[in-house]
PDB file of C-alpha atoms in Angstrom:
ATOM      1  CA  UNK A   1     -15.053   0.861  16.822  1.00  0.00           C
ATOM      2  CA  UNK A   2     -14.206  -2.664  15.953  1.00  0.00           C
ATOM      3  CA  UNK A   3     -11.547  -3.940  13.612  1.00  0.00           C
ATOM      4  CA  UNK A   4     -12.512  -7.315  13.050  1.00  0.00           C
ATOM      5  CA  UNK A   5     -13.135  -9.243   9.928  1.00  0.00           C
ATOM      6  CA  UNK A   6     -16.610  -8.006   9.048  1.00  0.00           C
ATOM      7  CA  UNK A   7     -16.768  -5.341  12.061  1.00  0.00           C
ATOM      8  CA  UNK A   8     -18.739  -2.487   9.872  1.00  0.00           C
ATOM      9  CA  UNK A   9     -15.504  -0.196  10.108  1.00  0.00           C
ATOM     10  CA  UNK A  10     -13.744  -3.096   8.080  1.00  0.00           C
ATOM     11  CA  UNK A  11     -16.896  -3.703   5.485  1.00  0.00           C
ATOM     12  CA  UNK A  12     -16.039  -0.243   4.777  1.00  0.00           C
ATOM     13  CA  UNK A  13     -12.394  -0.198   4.348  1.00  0.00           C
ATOM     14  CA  UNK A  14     -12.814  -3.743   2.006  1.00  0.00           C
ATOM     15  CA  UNK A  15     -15.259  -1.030   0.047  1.00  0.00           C
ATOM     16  CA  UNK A  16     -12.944   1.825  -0.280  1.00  0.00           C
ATOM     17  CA  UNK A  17     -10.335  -0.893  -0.909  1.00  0.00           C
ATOM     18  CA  UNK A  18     -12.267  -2.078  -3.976  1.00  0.00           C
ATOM     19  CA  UNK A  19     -13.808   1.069  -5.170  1.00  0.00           C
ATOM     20  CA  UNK A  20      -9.888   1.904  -5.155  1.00  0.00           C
ATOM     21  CA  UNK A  21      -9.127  -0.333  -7.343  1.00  0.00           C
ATOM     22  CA  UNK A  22     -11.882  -0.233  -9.417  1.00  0.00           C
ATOM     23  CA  UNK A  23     -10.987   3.349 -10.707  1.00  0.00           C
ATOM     24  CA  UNK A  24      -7.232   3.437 -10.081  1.00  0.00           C
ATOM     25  CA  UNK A  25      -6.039  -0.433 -10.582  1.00  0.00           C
ATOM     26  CA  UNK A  26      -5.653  -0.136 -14.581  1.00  0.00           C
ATOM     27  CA  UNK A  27      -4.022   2.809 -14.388  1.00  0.00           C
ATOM     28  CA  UNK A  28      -1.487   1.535 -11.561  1.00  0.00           C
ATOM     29  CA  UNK A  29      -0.836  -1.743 -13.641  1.00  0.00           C
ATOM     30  CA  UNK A  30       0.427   0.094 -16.795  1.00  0.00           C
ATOM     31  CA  UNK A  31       2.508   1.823 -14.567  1.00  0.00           C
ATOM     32  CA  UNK A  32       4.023  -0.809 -13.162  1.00  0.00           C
ATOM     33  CA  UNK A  33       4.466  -2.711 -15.641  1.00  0.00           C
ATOM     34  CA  UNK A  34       6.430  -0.165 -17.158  1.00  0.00           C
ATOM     35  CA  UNK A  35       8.878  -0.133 -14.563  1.00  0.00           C
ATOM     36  CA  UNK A  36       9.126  -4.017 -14.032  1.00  0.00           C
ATOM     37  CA  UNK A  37      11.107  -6.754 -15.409  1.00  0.00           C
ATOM     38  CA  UNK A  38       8.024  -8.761 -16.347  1.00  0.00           C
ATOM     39  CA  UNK A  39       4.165  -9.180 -15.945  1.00  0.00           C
ATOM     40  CA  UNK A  40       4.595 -11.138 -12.578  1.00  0.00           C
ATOM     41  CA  UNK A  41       6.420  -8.400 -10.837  1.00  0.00           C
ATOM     42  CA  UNK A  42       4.101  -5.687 -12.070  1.00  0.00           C
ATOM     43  CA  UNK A  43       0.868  -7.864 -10.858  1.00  0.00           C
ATOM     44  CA  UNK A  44       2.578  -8.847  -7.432  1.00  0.00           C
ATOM     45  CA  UNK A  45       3.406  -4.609  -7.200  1.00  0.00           C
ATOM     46  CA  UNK A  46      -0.500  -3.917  -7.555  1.00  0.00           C
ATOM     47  CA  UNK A  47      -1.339  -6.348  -5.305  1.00  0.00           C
ATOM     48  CA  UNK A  48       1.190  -5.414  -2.764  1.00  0.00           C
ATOM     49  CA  UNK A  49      -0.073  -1.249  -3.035  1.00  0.00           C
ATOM     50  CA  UNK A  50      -3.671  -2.472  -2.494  1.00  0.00           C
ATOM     51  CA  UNK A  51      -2.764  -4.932   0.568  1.00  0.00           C
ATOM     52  CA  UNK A  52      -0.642  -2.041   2.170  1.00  0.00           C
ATOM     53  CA  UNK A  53      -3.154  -0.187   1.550  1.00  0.00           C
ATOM     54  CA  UNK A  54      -5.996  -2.067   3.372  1.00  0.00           C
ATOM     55  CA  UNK A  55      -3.198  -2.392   6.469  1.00  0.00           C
ATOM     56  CA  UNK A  56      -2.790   0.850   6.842  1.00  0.00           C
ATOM     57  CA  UNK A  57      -6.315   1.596   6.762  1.00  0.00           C
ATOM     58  CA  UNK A  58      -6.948  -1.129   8.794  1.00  0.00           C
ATOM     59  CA  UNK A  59      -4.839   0.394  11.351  1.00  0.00           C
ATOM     60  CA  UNK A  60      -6.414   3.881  11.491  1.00  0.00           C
ATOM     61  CA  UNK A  61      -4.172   5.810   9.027  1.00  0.00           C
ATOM     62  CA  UNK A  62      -5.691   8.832   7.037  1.00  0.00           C
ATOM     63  CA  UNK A  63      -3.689   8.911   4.032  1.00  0.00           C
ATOM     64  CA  UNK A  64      -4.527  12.134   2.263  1.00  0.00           C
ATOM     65  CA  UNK A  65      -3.952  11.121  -1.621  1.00  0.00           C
ATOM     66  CA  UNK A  66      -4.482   7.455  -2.271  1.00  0.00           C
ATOM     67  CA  UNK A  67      -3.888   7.639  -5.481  1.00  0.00           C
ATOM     68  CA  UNK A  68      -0.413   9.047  -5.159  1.00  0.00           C
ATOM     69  CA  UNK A  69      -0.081   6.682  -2.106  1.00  0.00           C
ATOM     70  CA  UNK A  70      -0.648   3.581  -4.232  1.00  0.00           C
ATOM     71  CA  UNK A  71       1.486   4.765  -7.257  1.00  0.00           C
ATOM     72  CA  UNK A  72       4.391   5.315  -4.442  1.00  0.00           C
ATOM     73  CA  UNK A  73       4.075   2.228  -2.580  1.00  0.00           C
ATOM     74  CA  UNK A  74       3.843   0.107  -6.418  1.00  0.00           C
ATOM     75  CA  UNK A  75       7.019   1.634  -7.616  1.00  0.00           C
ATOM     76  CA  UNK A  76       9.221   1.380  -4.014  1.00  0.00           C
ATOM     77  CA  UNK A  77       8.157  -2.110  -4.448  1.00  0.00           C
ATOM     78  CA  UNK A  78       9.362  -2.718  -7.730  1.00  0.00           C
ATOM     79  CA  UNK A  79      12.801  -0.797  -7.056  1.00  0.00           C
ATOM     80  CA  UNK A  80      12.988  -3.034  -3.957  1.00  0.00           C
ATOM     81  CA  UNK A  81      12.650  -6.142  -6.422  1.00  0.00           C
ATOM     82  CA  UNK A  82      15.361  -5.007  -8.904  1.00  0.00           C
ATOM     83  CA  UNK A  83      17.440  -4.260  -5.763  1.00  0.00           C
ATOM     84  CA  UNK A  84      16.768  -7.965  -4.589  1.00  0.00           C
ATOM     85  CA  UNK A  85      18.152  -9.146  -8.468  1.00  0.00           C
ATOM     86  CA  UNK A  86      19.523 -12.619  -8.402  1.00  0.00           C
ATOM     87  CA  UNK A  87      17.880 -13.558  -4.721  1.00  0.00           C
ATOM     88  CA  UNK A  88      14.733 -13.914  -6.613  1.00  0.00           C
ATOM     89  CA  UNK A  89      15.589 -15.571  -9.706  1.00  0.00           C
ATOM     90  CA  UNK A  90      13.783 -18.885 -10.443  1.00  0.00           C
ATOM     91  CA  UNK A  91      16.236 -21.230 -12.622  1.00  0.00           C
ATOM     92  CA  UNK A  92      14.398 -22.421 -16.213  1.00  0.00           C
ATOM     93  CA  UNK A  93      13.537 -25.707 -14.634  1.00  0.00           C
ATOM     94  CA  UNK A  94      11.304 -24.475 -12.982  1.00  0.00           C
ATOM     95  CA  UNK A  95       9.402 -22.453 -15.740  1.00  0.00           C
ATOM     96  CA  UNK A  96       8.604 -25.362 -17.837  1.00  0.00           C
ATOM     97  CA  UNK A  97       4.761 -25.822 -16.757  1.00  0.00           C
ATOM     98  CA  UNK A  98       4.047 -22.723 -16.233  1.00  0.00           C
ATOM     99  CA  UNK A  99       1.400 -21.115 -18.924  1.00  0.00           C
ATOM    100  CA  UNK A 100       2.669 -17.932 -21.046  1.00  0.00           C
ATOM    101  CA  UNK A 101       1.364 -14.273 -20.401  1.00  0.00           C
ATOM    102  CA  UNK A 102      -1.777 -13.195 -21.363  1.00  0.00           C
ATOM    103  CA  UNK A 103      -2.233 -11.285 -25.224  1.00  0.00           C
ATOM    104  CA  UNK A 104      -1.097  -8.047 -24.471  1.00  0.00           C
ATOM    105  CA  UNK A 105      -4.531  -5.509 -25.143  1.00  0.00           C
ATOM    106  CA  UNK A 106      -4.554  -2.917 -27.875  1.00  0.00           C
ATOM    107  CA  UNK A 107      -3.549   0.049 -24.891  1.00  0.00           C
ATOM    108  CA  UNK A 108      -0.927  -1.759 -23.905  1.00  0.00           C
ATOM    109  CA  UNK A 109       0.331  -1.912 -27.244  1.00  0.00           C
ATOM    110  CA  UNK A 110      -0.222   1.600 -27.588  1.00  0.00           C
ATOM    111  CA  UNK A 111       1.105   2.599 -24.891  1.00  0.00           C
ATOM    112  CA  UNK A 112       4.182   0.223 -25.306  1.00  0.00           C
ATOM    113  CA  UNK A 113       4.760   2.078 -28.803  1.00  0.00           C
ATOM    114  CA  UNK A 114       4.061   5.784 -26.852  1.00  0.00           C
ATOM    115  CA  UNK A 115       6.834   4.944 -24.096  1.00  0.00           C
ATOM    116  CA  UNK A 116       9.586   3.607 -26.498  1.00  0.00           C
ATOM    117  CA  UNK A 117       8.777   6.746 -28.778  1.00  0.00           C
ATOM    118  CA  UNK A 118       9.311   8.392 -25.850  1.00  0.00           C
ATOM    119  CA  UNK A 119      13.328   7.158 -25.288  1.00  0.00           C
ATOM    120  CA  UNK A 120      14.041   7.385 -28.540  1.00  0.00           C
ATOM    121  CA  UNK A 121      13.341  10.930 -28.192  1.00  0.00           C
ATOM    122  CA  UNK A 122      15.947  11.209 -25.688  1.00  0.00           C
ATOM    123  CA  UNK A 123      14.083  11.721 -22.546  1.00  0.00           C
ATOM    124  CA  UNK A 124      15.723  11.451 -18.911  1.00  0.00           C
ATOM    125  CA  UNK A 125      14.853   8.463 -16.657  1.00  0.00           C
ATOM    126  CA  UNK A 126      13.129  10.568 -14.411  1.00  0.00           C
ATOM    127  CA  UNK A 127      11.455  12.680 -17.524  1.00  0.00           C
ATOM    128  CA  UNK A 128      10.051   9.611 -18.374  1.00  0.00           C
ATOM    129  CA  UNK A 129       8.972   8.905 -15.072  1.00  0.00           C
ATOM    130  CA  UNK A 130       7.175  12.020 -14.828  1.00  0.00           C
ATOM    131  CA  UNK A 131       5.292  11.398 -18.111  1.00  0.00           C
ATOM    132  CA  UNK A 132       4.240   7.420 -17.209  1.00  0.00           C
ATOM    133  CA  UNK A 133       3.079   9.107 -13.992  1.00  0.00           C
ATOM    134  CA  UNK A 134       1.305  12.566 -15.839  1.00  0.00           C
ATOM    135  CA  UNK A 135      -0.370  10.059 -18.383  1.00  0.00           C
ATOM    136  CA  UNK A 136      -1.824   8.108 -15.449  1.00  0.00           C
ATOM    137  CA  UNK A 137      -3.614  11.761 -14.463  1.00  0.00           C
ATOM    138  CA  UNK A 138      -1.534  12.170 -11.422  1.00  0.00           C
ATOM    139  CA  UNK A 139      -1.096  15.908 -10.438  1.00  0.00           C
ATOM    140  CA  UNK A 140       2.354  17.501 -10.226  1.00  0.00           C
ATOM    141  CA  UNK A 141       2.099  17.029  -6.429  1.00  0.00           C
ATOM    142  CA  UNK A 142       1.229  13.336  -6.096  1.00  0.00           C
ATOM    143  CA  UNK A 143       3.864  12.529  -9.361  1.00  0.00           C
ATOM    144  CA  UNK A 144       6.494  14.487  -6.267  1.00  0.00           C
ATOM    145  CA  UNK A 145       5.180  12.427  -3.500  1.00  0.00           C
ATOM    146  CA  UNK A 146       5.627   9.252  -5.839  1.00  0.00           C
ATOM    147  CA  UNK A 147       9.188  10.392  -7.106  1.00  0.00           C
ATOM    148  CA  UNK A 148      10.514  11.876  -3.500  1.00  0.00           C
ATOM    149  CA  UNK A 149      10.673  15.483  -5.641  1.00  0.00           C
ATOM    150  CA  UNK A 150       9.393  19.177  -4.861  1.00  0.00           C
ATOM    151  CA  UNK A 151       6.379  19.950  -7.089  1.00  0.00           C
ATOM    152  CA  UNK A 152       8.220  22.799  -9.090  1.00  0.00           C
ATOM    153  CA  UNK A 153      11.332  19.709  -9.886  1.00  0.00           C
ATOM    154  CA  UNK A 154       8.400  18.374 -11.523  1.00  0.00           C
ATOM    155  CA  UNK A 155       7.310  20.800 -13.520  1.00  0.00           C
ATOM    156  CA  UNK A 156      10.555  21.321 -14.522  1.00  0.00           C
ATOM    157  CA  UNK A 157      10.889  17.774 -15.987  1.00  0.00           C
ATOM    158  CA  UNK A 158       7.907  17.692 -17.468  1.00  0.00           C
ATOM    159  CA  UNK A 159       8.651  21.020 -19.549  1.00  0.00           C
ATOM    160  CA  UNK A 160      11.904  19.525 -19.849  1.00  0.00           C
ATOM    161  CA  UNK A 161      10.229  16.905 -21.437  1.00  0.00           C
ATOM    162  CA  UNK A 162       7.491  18.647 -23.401  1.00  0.00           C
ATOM    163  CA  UNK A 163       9.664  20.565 -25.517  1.00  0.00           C
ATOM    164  CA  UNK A 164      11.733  17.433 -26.163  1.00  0.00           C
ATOM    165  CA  UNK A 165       8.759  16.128 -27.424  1.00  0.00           C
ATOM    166  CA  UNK A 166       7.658  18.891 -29.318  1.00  0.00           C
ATOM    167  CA  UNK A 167      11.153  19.483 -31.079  1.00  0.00           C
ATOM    168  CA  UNK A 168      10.914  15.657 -31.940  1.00  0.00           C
ATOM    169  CA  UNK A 169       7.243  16.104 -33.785  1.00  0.00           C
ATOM    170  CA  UNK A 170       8.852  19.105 -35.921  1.00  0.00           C
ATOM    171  CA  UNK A 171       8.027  21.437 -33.388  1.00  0.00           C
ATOM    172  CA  UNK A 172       4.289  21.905 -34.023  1.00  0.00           C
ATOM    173  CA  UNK A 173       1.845  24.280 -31.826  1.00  0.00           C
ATOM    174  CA  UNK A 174      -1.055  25.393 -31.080  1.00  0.00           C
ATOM    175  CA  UNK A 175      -4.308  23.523 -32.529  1.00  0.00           C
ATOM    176  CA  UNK A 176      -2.378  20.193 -33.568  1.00  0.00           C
ATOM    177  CA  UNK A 177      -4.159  16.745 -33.966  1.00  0.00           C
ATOM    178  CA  UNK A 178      -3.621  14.811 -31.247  1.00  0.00           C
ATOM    179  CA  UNK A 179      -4.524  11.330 -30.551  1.00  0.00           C
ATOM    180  CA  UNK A 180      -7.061  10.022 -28.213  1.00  0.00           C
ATOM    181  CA  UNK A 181      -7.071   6.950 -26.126  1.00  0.00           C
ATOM    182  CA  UNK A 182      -9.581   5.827 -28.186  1.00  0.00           C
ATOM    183  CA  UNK A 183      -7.401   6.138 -31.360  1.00  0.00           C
ATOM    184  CA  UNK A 184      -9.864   9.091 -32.659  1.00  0.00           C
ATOM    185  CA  UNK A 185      -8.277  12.165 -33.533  1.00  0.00           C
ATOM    186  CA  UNK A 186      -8.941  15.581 -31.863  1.00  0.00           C
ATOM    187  CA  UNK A 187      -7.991  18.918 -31.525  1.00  0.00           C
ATOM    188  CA  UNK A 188      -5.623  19.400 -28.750  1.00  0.00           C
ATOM    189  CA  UNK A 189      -6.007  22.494 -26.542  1.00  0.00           C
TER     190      UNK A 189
END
């Protein structure tokens, strides 16, 4: 089958591509902005994932677990950024026209407040990675895939982490209150 700009193979890619992003790209940006130095790096990251991602579609590749794919390909590119450091600094000069960042939304300030709750707890770097990862709904093997760990490593972190957690809130069980996304309160299970 054909491969060229609006072949029907390539419509459909374009409309896995976007129904990809659609139900994963929110998720993906929190993420990454959570690893990255700034808003920029975190928006180029998506963007990078998604283009990849198209590529390697484009090129006949069956990748099993997009999701994990995407969340693996977004943070390898923002480790490969920090890695760069200096190379890609832009001197103040340069900064002077350019317009501010966006308001930050209500979940970002939530979850801003959730992660730096979270190190103040004490958690590991790669604890935490687990958790940004687990809140984002990825299963214990895609968070491995994303990470470069064995499923059962983690597990381990994220009990690791649970009880950290847990020992920080005064150690309560069972039927606790637990907030929602929506800032509503429910029963947790």
């Amino acid at each position: 089958m054909e491969r060229s700009p609006g072949s029907p193979l390539t419509a459909g890619i374009e409309q896995e591509v976007a129904g990809l992003y659609e139900k994963e790209g929110g998720g993906l940006l929190r993420y990454a902005k959570a690893l990255a130095a700034n808003r920029e790096t975190a928006h180029d990251a998506l963007q990078e994932a998604f283009f990849r991602f198209f590529l390697c579609r484009s090129a006949g590749q069956q990748i099993r677990s997009p999701k994990g794919w995407l969340f693996r390909v977004t943070r390898n590119y923002i480790l490969d950024q920090k890695k760069a450091g200096s190379r890609n600094e832009v001197g103040m000069e340069s900064l002077r026209n350019v317009a501010g960042p966006a308001e930050p939304t209500e979940a970002d300030g939530r979850a801003s407040e959730l992660l730096q709750g979270l190190r103040q707890i004490g958690l590991s770097p790669r604890e935490m990675e687990c958790v940004r990862l687990r809140m984002e709904d990825l299963r214990y093997e895609e968070i491995a895939g994303v990470l470069g760990l064995s499923a059962g490593t983690v597990g381990a972190l994220l009990a690791r982490a649970h009880g950290k957690i847990r020992k920080a809130v005064g150690g309560r069980k069972g039927r606790d209150l637990a907030p929602t996304a929506a800032g509503e309160e429910r029963y947790a299970s």
